[in-house]
Amino acid sequence: MKLGLKKAAIAGIAGEILYFISMWLFLITQTGVALTFWELMTVAGAVIMLIVLIVIAEDRKIQQIHHKLMMIALSGTVFLTSIAHFTSIGVVRKLESQGISVPDYFKIGTSPSIEMTVDYVAWGFFMGLAFIALFLGIKDKAMKIISVACGVLCLCGFVGSFISDHLWYIAPLGYGIGFLVMCIYVFRSAKAH
């Protein structure tokens, strides 16, 4: 199982790096192709996180009830972010390319918007719950600290988004930077055994 754990950690690290590259590529170029790449990496990132967290949970033998709660929450993240981003790619931008004016409240990346709210629920609420379930069910002290920090950051960003758009950016510290730290820790600890 340790080999699987290492591979999962590497996949998580690679997924995070590709996500950050896709984000910066869009921020620098502001092109439709870069936006599509970023949106596809967001969905792929959710699937990668689901797989990595399942492998971690199984390797670290988290309690069954917490494993199920984590799976439900992770599934919520994957499902909702897929809806938001595939709607953006396959409907909103397609309509815009046909010259149809789409109101901002239907667009991802504008606030307030339906798609951003769906994405905030996916990454703030459900991902936060997934990390909290991992925290509650795992025995490894370092993993408990990392997972509770990730969960609290995601949930704070989610709640903060209702107060100010800027407070949302607390959440990516959990599912972005925090998850990367978790993968590095898991890789190093699997390597040591």
Coordinates of N, CA, C and O in Angstrom, one line a residue:
M1 N 0.8 -1.2 0.0 CA 0.0 0.0 0.0 C 0.9 1.3 0.0 O 0.4 2.3 -0.5
K2 N 2.1 1.2 0.6 CA 2.9 2.3 0.6 C 3.3 2.9 -0.8 O 3.4 4.0 -1.0
L3 N 3.5 2.0 -1.7 CA 3.7 2.4 -3.1 C 2.6 3.2 -3.7 O 2.7 4.2 -4.3
G4 N 1.3 2.7 -3.4 CA 0.1 3.4 -3.8 C 0.0 4.7 -3.1 O -0.4 5.7 -3.8
L5 N 0.4 4.8 -1.9 CA 0.4 6.1 -1.1 C 1.4 7.1 -1.8 O 1.0 8.3 -1.9
K6 N 2.5 6.6 -2.1 CA 3.5 7.5 -2.7 C 3.0 8.0 -4.1 O 3.1 9.2 -4.4
K7 N 2.5 7.1 -4.9 CA 1.9 7.5 -6.2 C 0.8 8.5 -6.0 O 0.7 9.5 -6.8
A8 N -0.1 8.3 -5.0 CA -1.2 9.2 -4.8 C -0.6 10.6 -4.4 O -1.1 11.6 -4.9
A9 N 0.3 10.6 -3.5 CA 0.9 11.9 -3.1 C 1.6 12.6 -4.3 O 1.4 13.8 -4.4
I10 N 2.3 11.9 -5.1 CA 2.9 12.5 -6.3 C 1.8 13.0 -7.2 O 1.9 14.1 -7.8
A11 N 0.7 12.3 -7.4 CA -0.4 12.7 -8.2 C -1.0 14.0 -7.7 O -1.4 14.9 -8.4
G12 N -1.2 14.1 -6.3 CA -1.7 15.3 -5.7 C -0.8 16.5 -5.9 O -1.3 17.6 -6.2
I13 N 0.5 16.3 -5.8 CA 1.5 17.3 -6.0 C 1.5 17.8 -7.4 O 1.4 19.0 -7.7
A14 N 1.5 16.8 -8.3 CA 1.5 17.2 -9.8 C 0.2 17.9 -10.1 O 0.2 18.9 -10.9
G15 N -1.0 17.4 -9.6 CA -2.2 18.1 -9.9 C -2.3 19.5 -9.4 O -2.8 20.4 -10.1
E16 N -1.7 19.7 -8.2 CA -1.7 21.1 -7.6 C -0.8 22.0 -8.5 O -1.1 23.2 -8.8
I17 N 0.4 21.5 -8.9 CA 1.3 22.3 -9.7 C 0.6 22.6 -11.1 O 0.7 23.8 -11.5
L18 N 0.0 21.7 -11.7 CA -0.7 21.9 -13.0 C -1.9 22.9 -12.8 O -2.1 23.8 -13.7
Y19 N -2.6 22.8 -11.7 CA -3.6 23.8 -11.4 C -3.1 25.2 -11.3 O -3.6 26.1 -11.9
F20 N -2.0 25.4 -10.5 CA -1.4 26.7 -10.4 C -0.9 27.2 -11.7 O -1.0 28.4 -12.0
I21 N -0.3 26.3 -12.5 CA 0.2 26.8 -13.8 C -1.0 27.2 -14.7 O -0.9 28.3 -15.3
S22 N -2.1 26.5 -14.7 CA -3.2 26.8 -15.5 C -3.8 28.2 -15.0 O -4.2 29.0 -15.8
M23 N -3.9 28.4 -13.7 CA -4.4 29.6 -13.2 C -3.6 30.8 -13.6 O -4.1 31.8 -14.1
W24 N -2.3 30.7 -13.4 CA -1.4 31.8 -13.8 C -1.3 32.0 -15.3 O -1.2 33.2 -15.7
L25 N -1.4 31.0 -16.1 CA -1.5 31.1 -17.5 C -2.7 31.9 -17.9 O -2.6 32.8 -18.8
F26 N -3.8 31.7 -17.3 CA -5.0 32.5 -17.6 C -4.8 33.9 -17.1 O -5.1 34.9 -17.9
L27 N -4.3 34.1 -15.9 CA -4.2 35.5 -15.4 C -3.2 36.3 -16.2 O -3.4 37.5 -16.4
I28 N -2.2 35.7 -16.8 CA -1.3 36.4 -17.6 C -1.8 36.6 -19.0 O -1.7 37.7 -19.6
T29 N -2.4 35.6 -19.6 CA -2.8 35.7 -21.0 C -4.2 36.2 -21.2 O -4.5 36.8 -22.3
Q30 N -5.1 35.9 -20.3 CA -6.5 36.3 -20.4 C -7.2 35.8 -21.7 O -8.1 36.4 -22.3
T31 N -6.8 34.6 -22.1 CA -7.3 34.0 -23.4 C -8.4 33.0 -23.0 O -8.4 32.4 -21.9
G32 N -9.3 32.7 -24.0 CA -10.3 31.7 -23.8 C -9.7 30.3 -23.7 O -10.2 29.5 -22.9
V33 N -8.6 30.0 -24.4 CA -8.0 28.7 -24.3 C -7.4 28.5 -22.9 O -7.6 27.4 -22.3
A34 N -6.8 29.5 -22.4 CA -6.2 29.4 -21.0 C -7.3 29.3 -20.0 O -7.2 28.5 -19.0
L35 N -8.4 29.9 -20.2 CA -9.6 29.8 -19.3 C -10.1 28.4 -19.3 O -10.4 27.8 -18.3
T36 N -10.3 27.8 -20.5 CA -10.7 26.5 -20.6 C -9.8 25.5 -19.9 O -10.2 24.6 -19.2
F37 N -8.5 25.7 -20.1 CA -7.5 24.8 -19.5 C -7.6 24.9 -18.0 O -7.6 23.9 -17.2
W38 N -7.8 26.1 -17.4 CA -7.9 26.4 -16.0 C -9.2 25.7 -15.5 O -9.2 25.0 -14.4
E39 N -10.3 25.8 -16.2 CA -11.5 25.2 -15.8 C -11.4 23.7 -15.8 O -11.9 23.0 -14.9
L40 N -10.8 23.1 -16.8 CA -10.6 21.7 -16.9 C -9.7 21.2 -15.8 O -10.0 20.1 -15.2
M41 N -8.7 21.9 -15.5 CA -7.8 21.6 -14.4 C -8.5 21.7 -13.0 O -8.2 20.9 -12.1
T42 N -9.5 22.5 -12.9 CA -10.3 22.6 -11.7 C -11.1 21.3 -11.5 O -11.1 20.8 -10.4
V43 N -11.7 20.9 -12.5 CA -12.5 19.6 -12.4 C -11.6 18.5 -12.2 O -11.8 17.6 -11.3
A44 N -10.5 18.4 -13.0 CA -9.5 17.3 -12.8 C -8.9 17.3 -11.4 O -8.7 16.3 -10.8
G45 N -8.7 18.5 -10.9 CA -8.1 18.7 -9.6 C -9.1 18.1 -8.5 O -8.6 17.5 -7.5
A46 N -10.4 18.3 -8.7 CA -11.3 17.7 -7.7 C -11.3 16.2 -7.8 O -11.3 15.5 -6.7
V47 N -11.2 15.6 -9.0 CA -11.1 14.2 -9.1 C -9.8 13.6 -8.5 O -9.8 12.6 -7.7
I48 N -8.7 14.3 -8.7 CA -7.4 13.9 -8.2 C -7.5 14.0 -6.6 O -7.0 13.1 -5.9
M49 N -8.1 15.1 -6.1 CA -8.2 15.2 -4.6 C -9.0 14.1 -4.0 O -8.7 13.5 -3.0
L50 N -10.1 13.7 -4.7 CA -10.9 12.6 -4.3 C -10.1 11.3 -4.2 O -10.1 10.7 -3.2
I51 N -9.4 11.0 -5.2 CA -8.6 9.8 -5.3 C -7.5 9.8 -4.2 O -7.3 8.8 -3.4
V52 N -6.8 10.9 -4.1 CA -5.7 11.0 -3.1 C -6.2 10.9 -1.7 O -5.6 10.2 -0.9
L53 N -7.3 11.6 -1.4 CA -7.8 11.5 0.0 C -8.4 10.1 0.3 O -8.3 9.7 1.4
I54 N -8.9 9.4 -0.7 CA -9.4 8.1 -0.5 C -8.2 7.2 -0.1 O -8.2 6.4 0.8
V55 N -7.1 7.3 -0.9 CA -5.9 6.5 -0.7 C -5.3 6.8 0.7 O -5.0 5.9 1.5
I56 N -5.2 8.1 1.1 CA -4.7 8.5 2.4 C -5.6 7.9 3.5 O -5.1 7.3 4.4
A57 N -6.9 8.0 3.3 CA -7.9 7.5 4.3 C -7.7 6.0 4.5 O -7.8 5.5 5.6
E58 N -7.6 5.3 3.4 CA -7.5 3.8 3.5 C -6.1 3.4 4.1 O -6.1 2.5 4.9
D59 N -5.1 4.1 3.7 CA -3.8 3.8 4.2 C -3.7 4.1 5.7 O -3.1 3.3 6.5
R60 N -4.2 5.2 6.1 CA -4.2 5.6 7.5 C -5.3 5.0 8.3 O -5.5 5.4 9.5
K61 N -6.1 4.2 7.7 CA -7.2 3.5 8.4 C -8.1 4.4 9.2 O -8.3 4.1 10.4
I62 N -8.7 5.4 8.5 CA -9.6 6.2 9.3 C -10.9 5.5 9.6 O -11.2 4.5 8.9
Q63 N -11.6 5.9 10.6 CA -12.8 5.2 11.0 C -13.8 5.2 9.9 O -13.9 6.2 9.1
Q64 N -14.6 4.1 9.8 CA -15.5 3.9 8.7 C -16.5 5.0 8.5 O -16.8 5.5 7.4
I65 N -17.1 5.5 9.6 CA -18.1 6.5 9.5 C -17.5 7.8 8.9 O -18.2 8.5 8.1
H66 N -16.3 8.1 9.4 CA -15.7 9.3 8.9 C -15.3 9.2 7.4 O -15.3 10.1 6.6
H67 N -14.9 7.9 7.0 CA -14.5 7.6 5.7 C -15.8 7.9 4.8 O -15.7 8.5 3.7
K68 N -16.9 7.4 5.2 CA -18.2 7.6 4.4 C -18.5 9.1 4.3 O -18.9 9.5 3.2
L69 N -18.4 9.8 5.4 CA -18.7 11.2 5.4 C -17.8 12.0 4.4 O -18.2 12.9 3.7
M70 N -16.5 11.6 4.5 CA -15.5 12.2 3.6 C -15.8 11.9 2.1 O -15.8 12.8 1.3
M71 N -16.2 10.7 1.9 CA -16.6 10.3 0.5 C -17.8 11.1 0.0 O -17.8 11.6 -1.2
I72 N -18.8 11.3 0.8 CA -20.0 12.0 0.4 C -19.6 13.5 0.1 O -20.0 14.0 -0.9
A73 N -18.8 14.1 1.0 CA -18.4 15.5 0.8 C -17.5 15.6 -0.4 O -17.7 16.6 -1.2
L74 N -16.6 14.7 -0.6 CA -15.7 14.8 -1.8 C -16.5 14.6 -3.1 O -16.3 15.3 -4.1
S75 N -17.5 13.7 -3.1 CA -18.4 13.5 -4.2 C -19.2 14.8 -4.5 O -19.4 15.2 -5.7
G76 N -19.6 15.5 -3.4 CA -20.3 16.8 -3.6 C -19.4 17.8 -4.3 O -19.8 18.5 -5.2
T77 N -18.1 17.8 -3.9 CA -17.1 18.7 -4.6 C -17.0 18.4 -6.1 O -17.1 19.3 -6.9
V78 N -16.8 17.2 -6.4 CA -16.6 16.8 -7.8 C -17.8 17.1 -8.6 O -17.8 17.6 -9.7
F79 N -19.0 16.7 -8.1 CA -20.2 16.9 -8.8 C -20.5 18.3 -9.0 O -20.8 18.7 -10.2
L80 N -20.5 19.2 -8.0 CA -20.8 20.6 -8.1 C -19.8 21.4 -9.0 O -20.2 22.2 -9.8
T81 N -18.5 21.1 -8.8 CA -17.6 21.9 -9.6 C -17.6 21.4 -11.0 O -17.4 22.3 -11.9
S82 N -18.0 20.2 -11.3 CA -18.1 19.7 -12.7 C -19.3 20.4 -13.3 O -19.2 20.9 -14.5
I83 N -20.4 20.6 -12.6 CA -21.6 21.3 -13.1 C -21.2 22.7 -13.5 O -21.5 23.2 -14.6
A84 N -20.6 23.4 -12.5 CA -20.2 24.8 -12.7 C -19.3 25.0 -13.9 O -19.6 25.9 -14.8
H85 N -18.2 24.2 -14.0 CA -17.3 24.5 -15.0 C -17.7 23.9 -16.4 O -17.4 24.6 -17.4
F86 N -18.3 22.8 -16.4 CA -18.8 22.3 -17.7 C -19.9 23.2 -18.3 O -20.1 23.3 -19.5
T87 N -20.7 23.8 -17.4 CA -21.8 24.7 -17.8 C -21.1 26.0 -18.4 O -21.5 26.5 -19.5
S88 N -20.0 26.4 -17.8 CA -19.3 27.6 -18.3 C -18.7 27.3 -19.6 O -18.8 28.1 -20.6
I89 N -18.0 26.1 -19.8 CA -17.4 25.8 -21.0 C -18.4 25.5 -22.1 O -18.3 26.0 -23.3
G90 N -19.4 24.6 -21.8 CA -20.3 24.1 -22.8 C -21.5 24.9 -23.1 O -22.1 24.7 -24.2
V91 N -21.9 25.8 -22.2 CA -23.1 26.6 -22.4 C -22.8 28.1 -22.5 O -23.0 28.7 -23.6
V92 N -22.3 28.7 -21.4 CA -22.1 30.1 -21.4 C -21.1 30.6 -22.5 O -21.5 31.5 -23.2
R93 N -19.9 30.0 -22.6 CA -19.0 30.5 -23.6 C -19.4 30.2 -25.0 O -19.1 30.9 -25.9
K94 N -20.1 29.1 -25.1 CA -20.7 28.7 -26.5 C -21.7 29.8 -26.9 O -21.7 30.2 -28.0
L95 N -22.6 30.2 -26.0 CA -23.6 31.2 -26.3 C -22.9 32.5 -26.6 O -23.3 33.2 -27.6
E96 N -21.9 32.9 -25.8 CA -21.2 34.1 -26.1 C -20.5 34.1 -27.4 O -20.4 35.1 -28.1
S97 N -19.9 32.9 -27.8 CA -19.2 32.8 -29.1 C -20.2 33.0 -30.3 O -19.8 33.3 -31.4
Q98 N -21.5 32.8 -30.0 CA -22.6 32.9 -31.0 C -23.1 34.3 -31.0 O -24.1 34.6 -31.7
G99 N -22.5 35.2 -30.2 CA -22.9 36.6 -30.1 C -24.1 36.9 -29.2 O -24.6 38.0 -29.1
I100 N -24.5 35.9 -28.4 CA -25.6 36.0 -27.4 C -25.0 36.6 -26.1 O -24.0 36.2 -25.6
S101 N -25.7 37.7 -25.7 CA -25.3 38.3 -24.4 C -25.8 37.5 -23.2 O -27.0 37.3 -23.0
V102 N -24.8 37.0 -22.4 CA -25.2 36.2 -21.2 C -25.0 37.1 -20.0 O -23.9 37.7 -19.8
P103 N -26.0 37.2 -19.2 CA -25.9 38.1 -18.0 C -24.8 37.6 -17.1 O -24.5 36.4 -17.0
D104 N -24.1 38.5 -16.4 CA -23.0 38.2 -15.5 C -23.4 37.2 -14.4 O -22.5 36.4 -14.0
Y105 N -24.6 37.3 -14.0 CA -25.0 36.4 -12.9 C -25.1 34.9 -13.3 O -25.3 34.0 -12.5
F106 N -24.8 34.6 -14.6 CA -24.7 33.2 -15.1 C -23.3 32.8 -15.4 O -23.0 31.7 -15.8
K107 N -22.3 33.7 -15.2 CA -20.9 33.5 -15.6 C -20.1 33.1 -14.4 O -20.2 33.7 -13.3
I108 N -19.1 32.2 -14.7 CA -18.1 31.9 -13.7 C -17.1 33.0 -13.7 O -16.8 33.6 -14.8
G109 N -16.6 33.3 -12.6 CA -15.6 34.4 -12.5 C -16.2 35.8 -12.2 O -15.4 36.7 -12.0
T110 N -17.5 35.9 -12.2 CA -18.1 37.2 -11.9 C -18.9 36.9 -10.6 O -19.3 35.8 -10.3
S111 N -19.0 38.0 -9.8 CA -19.7 37.9 -8.6 C -20.6 39.0 -8.4 O -20.3 40.2 -8.7
P112 N -21.8 38.7 -7.9 CA -22.4 37.4 -7.6 C -22.8 36.7 -8.8 O -23.3 37.4 -9.8
S113 N -22.7 35.4 -8.9 CA -23.2 34.6 -10.0 C -23.6 33.2 -9.5 O -23.1 32.8 -8.5
I114 N -24.5 32.6 -10.2 CA -24.9 31.3 -9.9 C -23.8 30.3 -10.0 O -23.6 29.5 -9.0
E115 N -23.0 30.4 -11.0 CA -21.9 29.4 -11.2 C -20.8 29.6 -10.1 O -20.3 28.6 -9.6
M116 N -20.5 30.8 -9.7 CA -19.6 31.0 -8.6 C -20.1 30.5 -7.3 O -19.4 29.9 -6.5
T117 N -21.4 30.7 -7.0 CA -22.0 30.1 -5.8 C -21.9 28.6 -5.8 O -21.5 28.0 -4.7
V118 N -22.2 28.0 -6.9 CA -22.1 26.5 -7.0 C -20.6 26.1 -6.7 O -20.4 25.2 -5.9
D119 N -19.7 26.8 -7.3 CA -18.2 26.5 -7.1 C -17.8 26.7 -5.6 O -17.0 26.0 -5.0
Y120 N -18.3 27.8 -5.0 CA -18.0 28.1 -3.6 C -18.6 27.0 -2.7 O -17.9 26.6 -1.7
V121 N -19.7 26.5 -3.0 CA -20.3 25.4 -2.2 C -19.4 24.2 -2.4 O -19.1 23.5 -1.4
A122 N -19.0 23.9 -3.6 CA -18.2 22.7 -3.9 C -16.9 22.8 -3.1 O -16.5 21.9 -2.4
W123 N -16.1 23.9 -3.3 CA -14.8 24.0 -2.8 C -14.7 24.5 -1.3 O -13.7 24.2 -0.6
G124 N -15.6 25.3 -0.9 CA -15.6 25.8 0.4 C -16.3 24.9 1.4 O -15.7 24.4 2.4
F125 N -17.6 24.7 1.1 CA -18.4 23.9 2.0 C -18.1 22.4 2.0 O -17.7 21.8 3.0
F126 N -18.2 21.8 0.8 CA -18.0 20.3 0.7 C -16.6 19.9 0.9 O -16.3 18.9 1.6
M127 N -15.6 20.6 0.3 CA -14.2 20.3 0.6 C -13.9 20.5 2.0 O -13.1 19.7 2.6
G128 N -14.4 21.6 2.6 CA -14.1 21.8 4.0 C -14.6 20.6 4.9 O -13.9 20.2 5.8
L129 N -15.9 20.1 4.6 CA -16.4 19.0 5.3 C -15.6 17.7 5.1 O -15.4 17.0 6.0
A130 N -15.0 17.6 3.9 CA -14.2 16.4 3.6 C -12.9 16.4 4.5 O -12.6 15.4 5.1
F131 N -12.3 17.6 4.6 CA -11.1 17.7 5.4 C -11.4 17.5 6.9 O -10.7 16.9 7.7
I132 N -12.6 18.0 7.4 CA -13.0 17.8 8.8 C -13.3 16.4 9.0 O -12.9 15.8 10.1
A133 N -13.9 15.7 8.1 CA -14.2 14.2 8.3 C -12.8 13.5 8.4 O -12.7 12.6 9.2
L134 N -11.9 13.8 7.6 CA -10.5 13.2 7.6 C -9.9 13.5 9.0 O -9.4 12.6 9.7
F135 N -10.0 14.7 9.5 CA -9.5 15.1 10.8 C -10.1 14.3 11.9 O -9.4 13.8 12.8
L136 N -11.4 14.1 11.8 CA -12.1 13.4 12.9 C -11.8 11.9 12.9 O -11.8 11.3 14.0
G137 N -11.4 11.3 11.8 CA -11.3 9.9 11.7 C -9.8 9.4 11.7 O -9.6 8.2 11.8
I138 N -8.9 10.3 11.6 CA -7.5 9.9 11.4 C -6.7 10.0 12.7 O -7.1 10.8 13.6
K139 N -5.7 9.1 12.9 CA -5.0 9.1 14.2 C -3.7 9.8 14.1 O -3.2 10.3 15.1
D140 N -3.1 9.9 12.9 CA -1.8 10.5 12.7 C -1.9 12.0 13.1 O -2.7 12.8 12.5
K141 N -1.1 12.4 14.1 CA -1.2 13.8 14.7 C -0.9 14.9 13.6 O -1.6 15.9 13.6
A142 N 0.1 14.7 12.8 CA 0.4 15.7 11.8 C -0.7 15.8 10.8 O -1.1 16.9 10.4
M143 N -1.2 14.7 10.4 CA -2.3 14.7 9.4 C -3.6 15.4 10.0 O -4.3 16.0 9.4
K144 N -3.8 15.2 11.3 CA -4.9 15.8 12.0 C -4.8 17.3 11.9 O -5.7 18.0 11.6
I145 N -3.6 17.8 12.2 CA -3.3 19.3 12.2 C -3.5 19.8 10.8 O -4.2 20.8 10.6
I146 N -2.9 19.1 9.8 CA -3.0 19.6 8.4 C -4.5 19.6 7.9 O -5.0 20.5 7.4
S147 N -5.2 18.5 8.2 CA -6.6 18.3 7.7 C -7.5 19.3 8.4 O -8.4 19.9 7.7
V148 N -7.4 19.5 9.7 CA -8.3 20.5 10.4 C -8.0 21.9 9.9 O -8.9 22.7 9.7
A149 N -6.7 22.2 9.6 CA -6.4 23.6 9.1 C -7.0 23.7 7.7 O -7.6 24.8 7.4
C150 N -6.9 22.7 6.9 CA -7.4 22.8 5.5 C -9.0 23.0 5.6 O -9.5 23.8 4.9
G151 N -9.6 22.2 6.5 CA -11.0 22.2 6.6 C -11.5 23.6 7.1 O -12.5 24.1 6.6
V152 N -10.9 24.1 8.1 CA -11.3 25.4 8.7 C -11.1 26.5 7.7 O -11.9 27.4 7.5
L153 N -10.0 26.5 6.9 CA -9.7 27.5 5.9 C -10.8 27.4 4.8 O -11.3 28.5 4.4
C154 N -11.1 26.2 4.3 CA -12.2 26.1 3.3 C -13.5 26.6 3.8 O -14.2 27.4 3.1
L155 N -13.9 26.2 5.0 CA -15.2 26.7 5.6 C -15.2 28.2 5.9 O -16.3 28.8 5.6
C156 N -14.1 28.7 6.3 CA -14.0 30.2 6.6 C -14.2 30.9 5.3 O -14.8 32.0 5.2
G157 N -13.5 30.5 4.2 CA -13.7 31.1 2.9 C -15.1 31.0 2.4 O -15.6 32.0 1.8
F158 N -15.7 29.9 2.6 CA -17.1 29.7 2.2 C -18.0 30.7 2.9 O -18.8 31.5 2.3
V159 N -18.0 30.8 4.2 CA -18.8 31.7 5.0 C -18.4 33.1 4.7 O -19.3 34.0 4.5
G160 N -17.1 33.4 4.6 CA -16.6 34.7 4.3 C -17.1 35.3 2.9 O -17.3 36.5 2.7
S161 N -17.3 34.4 2.0 CA -17.8 34.8 0.6 C -19.1 35.5 0.7 O -19.5 36.3 -0.2
F162 N -19.9 35.2 1.7 CA -21.2 35.9 1.9 C -21.1 37.3 2.4 O -22.0 38.1 2.3
I163 N -19.9 37.5 3.0 CA -19.7 38.9 3.6 C -18.9 39.8 2.6 O -19.3 40.9 2.4
S164 N -17.9 39.2 2.0 CA -17.1 39.9 1.0 C -16.5 38.9 0.0 O -16.0 37.9 0.4
D165 N -16.5 39.3 -1.3 CA -15.8 38.5 -2.3 C -14.4 38.1 -1.9 O -13.9 37.1 -2.2
H166 N -13.7 39.1 -1.3 CA -12.3 38.9 -1.0 C -12.1 37.9 0.1 O -11.0 37.2 0.1
L167 N -13.0 37.7 1.0 CA -12.9 36.7 2.0 C -12.9 35.2 1.5 O -12.4 34.3 2.1
W168 N -13.5 35.1 0.3 CA -13.5 33.7 -0.3 C -12.0 33.2 -0.5 O -11.8 32.0 -0.3
Y169 N -11.1 34.1 -0.7 CA -9.7 33.6 -1.0 C -9.0 33.0 0.2 O -7.9 32.5 0.1
I170 N -9.7 32.9 1.4 CA -9.2 32.1 2.5 C -9.3 30.6 2.1 O -8.4 29.8 2.5
A171 N -10.4 30.2 1.4 CA -10.6 28.8 1.1 C -9.5 28.2 0.2 O -9.1 27.1 0.5
P172 N -9.0 28.9 -0.8 CA -7.9 28.2 -1.6 C -6.7 28.0 -0.8 O -5.9 27.1 -1.2
L173 N -6.5 28.7 0.3 CA -5.3 28.3 1.2 C -5.5 26.9 1.7 O -4.5 26.2 1.9
G174 N -6.7 26.5 2.0 CA -7.0 25.1 2.5 C -6.9 24.1 1.4 O -6.1 23.1 1.5
Y175 N -7.7 24.2 0.3 CA -7.7 23.2 -0.7 C -6.6 23.3 -1.7 O -6.3 22.4 -2.4
G176 N -5.9 24.4 -1.7 CA -4.7 24.6 -2.6 C -3.4 24.4 -1.8 O -2.8 23.3 -1.9
I177 N -3.0 25.4 -1.1 CA -1.7 25.3 -0.4 C -1.7 24.2 0.7 O -0.8 23.4 0.8
G178 N -2.8 24.1 1.4 CA -2.9 23.1 2.5 C -2.9 21.7 1.9 O -2.2 20.8 2.5
F179 N -3.6 21.4 0.9 CA -3.6 20.1 0.3 C -2.2 19.8 -0.3 O -1.7 18.6 -0.2
L180 N -1.5 20.7 -0.8 CA -0.1 20.5 -1.3 C 0.8 20.1 -0.2 O 1.6 19.2 -0.3
V181 N 0.7 20.8 1.0 CA 1.4 20.5 2.2 C 1.1 19.1 2.6 O 2.0 18.3 3.0
M182 N -0.2 18.7 2.6 CA -0.6 17.4 3.0 C 0.1 16.3 2.1 O 0.6 15.3 2.6
C183 N 0.1 16.6 0.8 CA 0.7 15.6 -0.1 C 2.2 15.5 0.1 O 2.7 14.3 0.0
I184 N 2.8 16.6 0.3 CA 4.3 16.5 0.6 C 4.5 15.7 1.9 O 5.4 14.9 1.9
Y185 N 3.7 16.0 2.9 CA 3.9 15.3 4.2 C 3.7 13.8 3.9 O 4.4 12.9 4.4
V186 N 2.6 13.4 3.2 CA 2.3 12.0 3.0 C 3.4 11.4 2.2 O 3.8 10.2 2.5
F187 N 3.9 12.0 1.2 CA 5.0 11.5 0.4 C 6.2 11.2 1.3 O 6.8 10.2 1.2
R188 N 6.6 12.2 2.1 CA 7.8 12.1 2.9 C 7.6 11.0 4.0 O 8.5 10.2 4.3
S189 N 6.4 10.9 4.6 CA 6.2 9.9 5.6 C 6.1 8.5 5.0 O 6.5 7.5 5.6
A190 N 5.6 8.4 3.8 CA 5.5 7.1 3.1 C 6.9 6.6 2.7 O 7.2 5.5 2.8
K191 N 7.7 7.6 2.4 CA 9.1 7.3 1.9 C 9.9 6.8 3.1 O 10.8 6.0 3.0
A192 N 9.6 7.3 4.3 CA 10.4 7.0 5.5 C 10.1 5.6 6.0 O 10.9 5.0 6.7
H193 N 9.0 5.0 5.6 CA 8.6 3.6 6.1 C 9.2 2.6 5.2 O 9.2 2.6 4.1

